[in-house]
Amino acid sequence: MIATALLVEAILVAIFAMALKRRNRFVSHYPEFRKFYDYGILAFMTLAVSKGVFLLLDLNDHGVLELSQDQSAMINSAGNLLLLIALLMYVLGWVRLLDVLTEKYEIVPVIEFAGGENHEALKPGLYLCNLPNCYPVIAKPLRGRAGLIVSRNPQRSSGKT
């Protein structure tokens, strides 16, 4: 029983340490998720402290530590309060995550530029080209229109000039 409780405590501390170590890398890649990540880290820290408080009760139950009934009740209340705080932090983190995800994406209408009718009709939509050289394929339909290039992964320069 105590061994299991100690193992759970060690796992919580390890998760907290790993999350704290990787925080800067995560936040640099996803700055909009900073609060979500921070709430998660704080929740794991509070959960580890809460489990540490409950360990005192486990030690008391196994006769390793002598606590009075009032002390046990106070420690139990403190542990439950810390557990509640940790769960609230998880909830706040998830709410923040959902807020960011729902606010980040906004549908914006496409604006057509007036440029005469000397170009062929092109239906609105997404046109993908996976040929090695797509320029000749897209040059004619784009003639006279504003072009847009969307790249998910920007090209990296090779350092050669």
PDB file of C-alpha atoms in Angstrom:
ATOM      1  CA  MET A   1       0.000   0.000   0.000  1.00  0.00           C
ATOM      2  CA  ILE A   2       2.712   2.496   0.957  1.00  0.00           C
ATOM      3  CA  ALA A   3       4.880   1.301  -1.934  1.00  0.00           C
ATOM      4  CA  THR A   4       2.056   1.995  -4.378  1.00  0.00           C
ATOM      5  CA  ALA A   5       1.437   5.424  -2.868  1.00  0.00           C
ATOM      6  CA  LEU A   6       5.150   6.244  -3.134  1.00  0.00           C
ATOM      7  CA  LEU A   7       5.196   5.047  -6.748  1.00  0.00           C
ATOM      8  CA  VAL A   8       2.236   7.287  -7.604  1.00  0.00           C
ATOM      9  CA  GLU A   9       3.972  10.212  -5.888  1.00  0.00           C
ATOM     10  CA  ALA A  10       7.183   9.548  -7.828  1.00  0.00           C
ATOM     11  CA  ILE A  11       5.273   9.411 -11.120  1.00  0.00           C
ATOM     12  CA  LEU A  12       3.503  12.705 -10.378  1.00  0.00           C
ATOM     13  CA  VAL A  13       6.794  14.406  -9.515  1.00  0.00           C
ATOM     14  CA  ALA A  14       8.422  12.963 -12.668  1.00  0.00           C
ATOM     15  CA  ILE A  15       5.579  14.219 -14.884  1.00  0.00           C
ATOM     16  CA  PHE A  16       5.815  17.642 -13.258  1.00  0.00           C
ATOM     17  CA  ALA A  17       9.602  17.742 -13.768  1.00  0.00           C
ATOM     18  CA  MET A  18       9.369  16.649 -17.419  1.00  0.00           C
ATOM     19  CA  ALA A  19       6.618  19.154 -18.166  1.00  0.00           C
ATOM     20  CA  LEU A  20       8.570  21.938 -16.498  1.00  0.00           C
ATOM     21  CA  LYS A  21      11.730  21.011 -18.421  1.00  0.00           C
ATOM     22  CA  ARG A  22       9.912  21.092 -21.768  1.00  0.00           C
ATOM     23  CA  ARG A  23       7.860  24.221 -21.072  1.00  0.00           C
ATOM     24  CA  ASN A  24      10.052  26.701 -22.956  1.00  0.00           C
ATOM     25  CA  ARG A  25      10.209  24.524 -26.070  1.00  0.00           C
ATOM     26  CA  PHE A  26       6.440  23.989 -26.036  1.00  0.00           C
ATOM     27  CA  VAL A  27       5.656  27.669 -25.469  1.00  0.00           C
ATOM     28  CA  SER A  28       8.085  28.770 -28.193  1.00  0.00           C
ATOM     29  CA  HIS A  29       6.305  26.515 -30.700  1.00  0.00           C
ATOM     30  CA  TYR A  30       2.764  27.191 -29.451  1.00  0.00           C
ATOM     31  CA  PRO A  31       2.690  30.558 -27.633  1.00  0.00           C
ATOM     32  CA  GLU A  32      -1.107  30.694 -27.729  1.00  0.00           C
ATOM     33  CA  PHE A  33      -1.230  27.571 -25.542  1.00  0.00           C
ATOM     34  CA  ARG A  34       0.982  29.035 -22.788  1.00  0.00           C
ATOM     35  CA  LYS A  35      -1.805  29.356 -20.208  1.00  0.00           C
ATOM     36  CA  PHE A  36      -3.103  25.856 -20.954  1.00  0.00           C
ATOM     37  CA  TYR A  37       0.372  24.410 -20.396  1.00  0.00           C
ATOM     38  CA  ASP A  38       1.015  26.488 -17.279  1.00  0.00           C
ATOM     39  CA  TYR A  39      -2.281  25.427 -15.720  1.00  0.00           C
ATOM     40  CA  GLY A  40      -1.354  21.815 -16.452  1.00  0.00           C
ATOM     41  CA  ILE A  41       2.055  22.187 -14.803  1.00  0.00           C
ATOM     42  CA  LEU A  42       0.532  23.852 -11.746  1.00  0.00           C
ATOM     43  CA  ALA A  43      -2.120  21.146 -11.561  1.00  0.00           C
ATOM     44  CA  PHE A  44       0.504  18.380 -11.560  1.00  0.00           C
ATOM     45  CA  MET A  45       2.526  20.215  -8.914  1.00  0.00           C
ATOM     46  CA  THR A  46      -0.550  20.678  -6.719  1.00  0.00           C
ATOM     47  CA  LEU A  47      -1.573  17.066  -7.300  1.00  0.00           C
ATOM     48  CA  ALA A  48       1.895  15.885  -6.211  1.00  0.00           C
ATOM     49  CA  VAL A  49       1.693  18.010  -3.051  1.00  0.00           C
ATOM     50  CA  SER A  50      -1.803  16.669  -2.381  1.00  0.00           C
ATOM     51  CA  LYS A  51      -0.594  13.087  -2.754  1.00  0.00           C
ATOM     52  CA  GLY A  52       2.274  13.912  -0.378  1.00  0.00           C
ATOM     53  CA  VAL A  53      -0.247  15.093   2.201  1.00  0.00           C
ATOM     54  CA  PHE A  54      -2.247  11.887   1.797  1.00  0.00           C
ATOM     55  CA  LEU A  55       0.998   9.911   2.249  1.00  0.00           C
ATOM     56  CA  LEU A  56       1.042  11.171   5.835  1.00  0.00           C
ATOM     57  CA  LEU A  57      -2.312   9.471   6.372  1.00  0.00           C
ATOM     58  CA  ASP A  58      -1.003   6.251   4.783  1.00  0.00           C
ATOM     59  CA  LEU A  59       1.979   6.314   7.143  1.00  0.00           C
ATOM     60  CA  ASN A  60      -0.393   6.849  10.058  1.00  0.00           C
ATOM     61  CA  ASP A  61      -2.554   3.902   8.957  1.00  0.00           C
ATOM     62  CA  HIS A  62       0.507   1.622   8.883  1.00  0.00           C
ATOM     63  CA  GLY A  63       1.751   2.741  12.301  1.00  0.00           C
ATOM     64  CA  VAL A  64       4.848   4.509  10.974  1.00  0.00           C
ATOM     65  CA  LEU A  65       3.531   7.898  12.067  1.00  0.00           C
ATOM     66  CA  GLU A  66       1.419   8.705  15.143  1.00  0.00           C
ATOM     67  CA  LEU A  67      -1.370  11.198  14.447  1.00  0.00           C
ATOM     68  CA  SER A  68      -4.378  12.088  16.571  1.00  0.00           C
ATOM     69  CA  GLN A  69      -7.899  11.902  15.178  1.00  0.00           C
ATOM     70  CA  ASP A  70      -8.036  15.701  14.869  1.00  0.00           C
ATOM     71  CA  GLN A  71      -4.666  15.822  13.099  1.00  0.00           C
ATOM     72  CA  SER A  72      -5.774  13.108  10.675  1.00  0.00           C
ATOM     73  CA  ALA A  73      -9.000  14.975   9.938  1.00  0.00           C
ATOM     74  CA  MET A  74      -7.097  18.228   9.338  1.00  0.00           C
ATOM     75  CA  ILE A  75      -4.548  16.514   7.066  1.00  0.00           C
ATOM     76  CA  ASN A  76      -7.369  14.807   5.153  1.00  0.00           C
ATOM     77  CA  SER A  77      -9.145  18.146   4.678  1.00  0.00           C
ATOM     78  CA  ALA A  78      -5.923  19.800   3.498  1.00  0.00           C
ATOM     79  CA  GLY A  79      -5.269  16.988   1.027  1.00  0.00           C
ATOM     80  CA  ASN A  80      -8.800  17.170  -0.345  1.00  0.00           C
ATOM     81  CA  LEU A  81      -8.564  20.957  -0.679  1.00  0.00           C
ATOM     82  CA  LEU A  82      -5.300  20.617  -2.615  1.00  0.00           C
ATOM     83  CA  LEU A  83      -6.882  17.943  -4.799  1.00  0.00           C
ATOM     84  CA  LEU A  84      -9.820  20.263  -5.512  1.00  0.00           C
ATOM     85  CA  ILE A  85      -7.426  23.083  -6.443  1.00  0.00           C
ATOM     86  CA  ALA A  86      -5.520  20.742  -8.787  1.00  0.00           C
ATOM     87  CA  LEU A  87      -8.742  19.655 -10.495  1.00  0.00           C
ATOM     88  CA  LEU A  88      -9.850  23.279 -10.874  1.00  0.00           C
ATOM     89  CA  MET A  89      -6.514  24.060 -12.528  1.00  0.00           C
ATOM     90  CA  TYR A  90      -7.079  21.204 -14.974  1.00  0.00           C
ATOM     91  CA  VAL A  91     -10.536  22.555 -15.760  1.00  0.00           C
ATOM     92  CA  LEU A  92      -9.180  26.101 -16.221  1.00  0.00           C
ATOM     93  CA  GLY A  93      -6.479  24.740 -18.510  1.00  0.00           C
ATOM     94  CA  TRP A  94      -9.000  22.870 -20.650  1.00  0.00           C
ATOM     95  CA  VAL A  95     -11.281  25.913 -20.801  1.00  0.00           C
ATOM     96  CA  ARG A  96      -8.318  28.016 -21.906  1.00  0.00           C
ATOM     97  CA  LEU A  97      -7.394  25.427 -24.542  1.00  0.00           C
ATOM     98  CA  LEU A  98     -10.938  25.393 -25.924  1.00  0.00           C
ATOM     99  CA  ASP A  99     -11.058  29.203 -25.919  1.00  0.00           C
ATOM    100  CA  VAL A 100      -7.834  29.436 -27.904  1.00  0.00           C
ATOM    101  CA  LEU A 101      -8.920  26.776 -30.379  1.00  0.00           C
ATOM    102  CA  THR A 102     -12.317  28.345 -30.989  1.00  0.00           C
ATOM    103  CA  GLU A 103     -10.994  31.920 -31.191  1.00  0.00           C
ATOM    104  CA  LYS A 104      -7.979  31.153 -33.364  1.00  0.00           C
ATOM    105  CA  TYR A 105      -9.823  30.212 -36.509  1.00  0.00           C
ATOM    106  CA  GLU A 106     -12.111  32.727 -38.123  1.00  0.00           C
ATOM    107  CA  ILE A 107     -13.851  32.339 -41.445  1.00  0.00           C
ATOM    108  CA  VAL A 108     -13.241  35.393 -43.571  1.00  0.00           C
ATOM    109  CA  PRO A 109     -15.061  35.918 -46.855  1.00  0.00           C
ATOM    110  CA  VAL A 110     -12.937  35.951 -49.998  1.00  0.00           C
ATOM    111  CA  ILE A 111     -12.851  39.343 -51.672  1.00  0.00           C
ATOM    112  CA  GLU A 112     -12.743  39.348 -55.469  1.00  0.00           C
ATOM    113  CA  PHE A 113     -10.862  42.219 -57.082  1.00  0.00           C
ATOM    114  CA  ALA A 114     -12.479  43.929 -60.029  1.00  0.00           C
ATOM    115  CA  GLY A 115     -10.155  43.431 -62.952  1.00  0.00           C
ATOM    116  CA  GLY A 116     -12.253  43.055 -66.015  1.00  0.00           C
ATOM    117  CA  GLU A 117     -13.706  39.989 -67.550  1.00  0.00           C
ATOM    118  CA  ASN A 118     -10.790  39.107 -69.820  1.00  0.00           C
ATOM    119  CA  HIS A 119      -9.898  36.028 -67.788  1.00  0.00           C
ATOM    120  CA  GLU A 120     -11.601  32.668 -67.718  1.00  0.00           C
ATOM    121  CA  ALA A 121     -14.194  31.922 -65.069  1.00  0.00           C
ATOM    122  CA  LEU A 122     -12.801  30.209 -62.004  1.00  0.00           C
ATOM    123  CA  LYS A 123     -15.052  28.721 -59.365  1.00  0.00           C
ATOM    124  CA  PRO A 124     -14.202  29.521 -55.731  1.00  0.00           C
ATOM    125  CA  GLY A 125     -12.454  26.675 -53.984  1.00  0.00           C
ATOM    126  CA  LEU A 126      -9.169  25.025 -53.246  1.00  0.00           C
ATOM    127  CA  TYR A 127      -6.916  24.048 -56.115  1.00  0.00           C
ATOM    128  CA  LEU A 128      -3.998  21.773 -55.335  1.00  0.00           C
ATOM    129  CA  CYS A 129      -1.083  20.994 -57.609  1.00  0.00           C
ATOM    130  CA  ASN A 130       1.382  18.249 -56.821  1.00  0.00           C
ATOM    131  CA  LEU A 131       3.415  18.479 -60.022  1.00  0.00           C
ATOM    132  CA  PRO A 132       7.141  19.290 -59.773  1.00  0.00           C
ATOM    133  CA  ASN A 133       6.574  22.624 -61.542  1.00  0.00           C
ATOM    134  CA  CYS A 134       3.123  24.028 -60.838  1.00  0.00           C
ATOM    135  CA  TYR A 135       3.715  27.541 -62.147  1.00  0.00           C
ATOM    136  CA  PRO A 136       2.583  26.893 -65.739  1.00  0.00           C
ATOM    137  CA  VAL A 137      -0.518  25.134 -64.453  1.00  0.00           C
ATOM    138  CA  ILE A 138      -1.625  27.952 -62.145  1.00  0.00           C
ATOM    139  CA  ALA A 139      -0.282  30.965 -64.071  1.00  0.00           C
ATOM    140  CA  LYS A 140      -3.112  31.127 -66.626  1.00  0.00           C
ATOM    141  CA  PRO A 141      -6.045  30.872 -64.160  1.00  0.00           C
ATOM    142  CA  LEU A 142      -4.397  33.431 -61.852  1.00  0.00           C
ATOM    143  CA  ARG A 143      -3.721  35.980 -64.605  1.00  0.00           C
ATOM    144  CA  GLY A 144      -5.537  39.157 -63.653  1.00  0.00           C
ATOM    145  CA  ARG A 145      -6.347  37.957 -60.143  1.00  0.00           C
ATOM    146  CA  ALA A 146      -4.730  38.392 -56.774  1.00  0.00           C
ATOM    147  CA  GLY A 147      -2.721  35.284 -55.935  1.00  0.00           C
ATOM    148  CA  LEU A 148      -2.378  33.599 -52.594  1.00  0.00           C
ATOM    149  CA  ILE A 149       0.165  31.029 -51.529  1.00  0.00           C
ATOM    150  CA  VAL A 150      -0.398  29.142 -48.300  1.00  0.00           C
ATOM    151  CA  SER A 151       2.456  27.063 -46.984  1.00  0.00           C
ATOM    152  CA  ARG A 152       2.141  24.823 -43.949  1.00  0.00           C
ATOM    153  CA  ASN A 153       5.896  24.286 -43.620  1.00  0.00           C
ATOM    154  CA  PRO A 154       8.013  27.245 -44.720  1.00  0.00           C
ATOM    155  CA  GLN A 155      11.043  26.473 -46.844  1.00  0.00           C
ATOM    156  CA  ARG A 156      14.306  26.537 -44.967  1.00  0.00           C
ATOM    157  CA  SER A 157      17.219  28.298 -46.546  1.00  0.00           C
ATOM    158  CA  SER A 158      20.214  26.098 -47.183  1.00  0.00           C
ATOM    159  CA  GLY A 159      22.579  28.859 -46.137  1.00  0.00           C
ATOM    160  CA  LYS A 160      24.044  29.022 -49.663  1.00  0.00           C
ATOM    161  CA  THR A 161      23.753  32.310 -51.504  1.00  0.00           C
TER     162      THR A 161
END
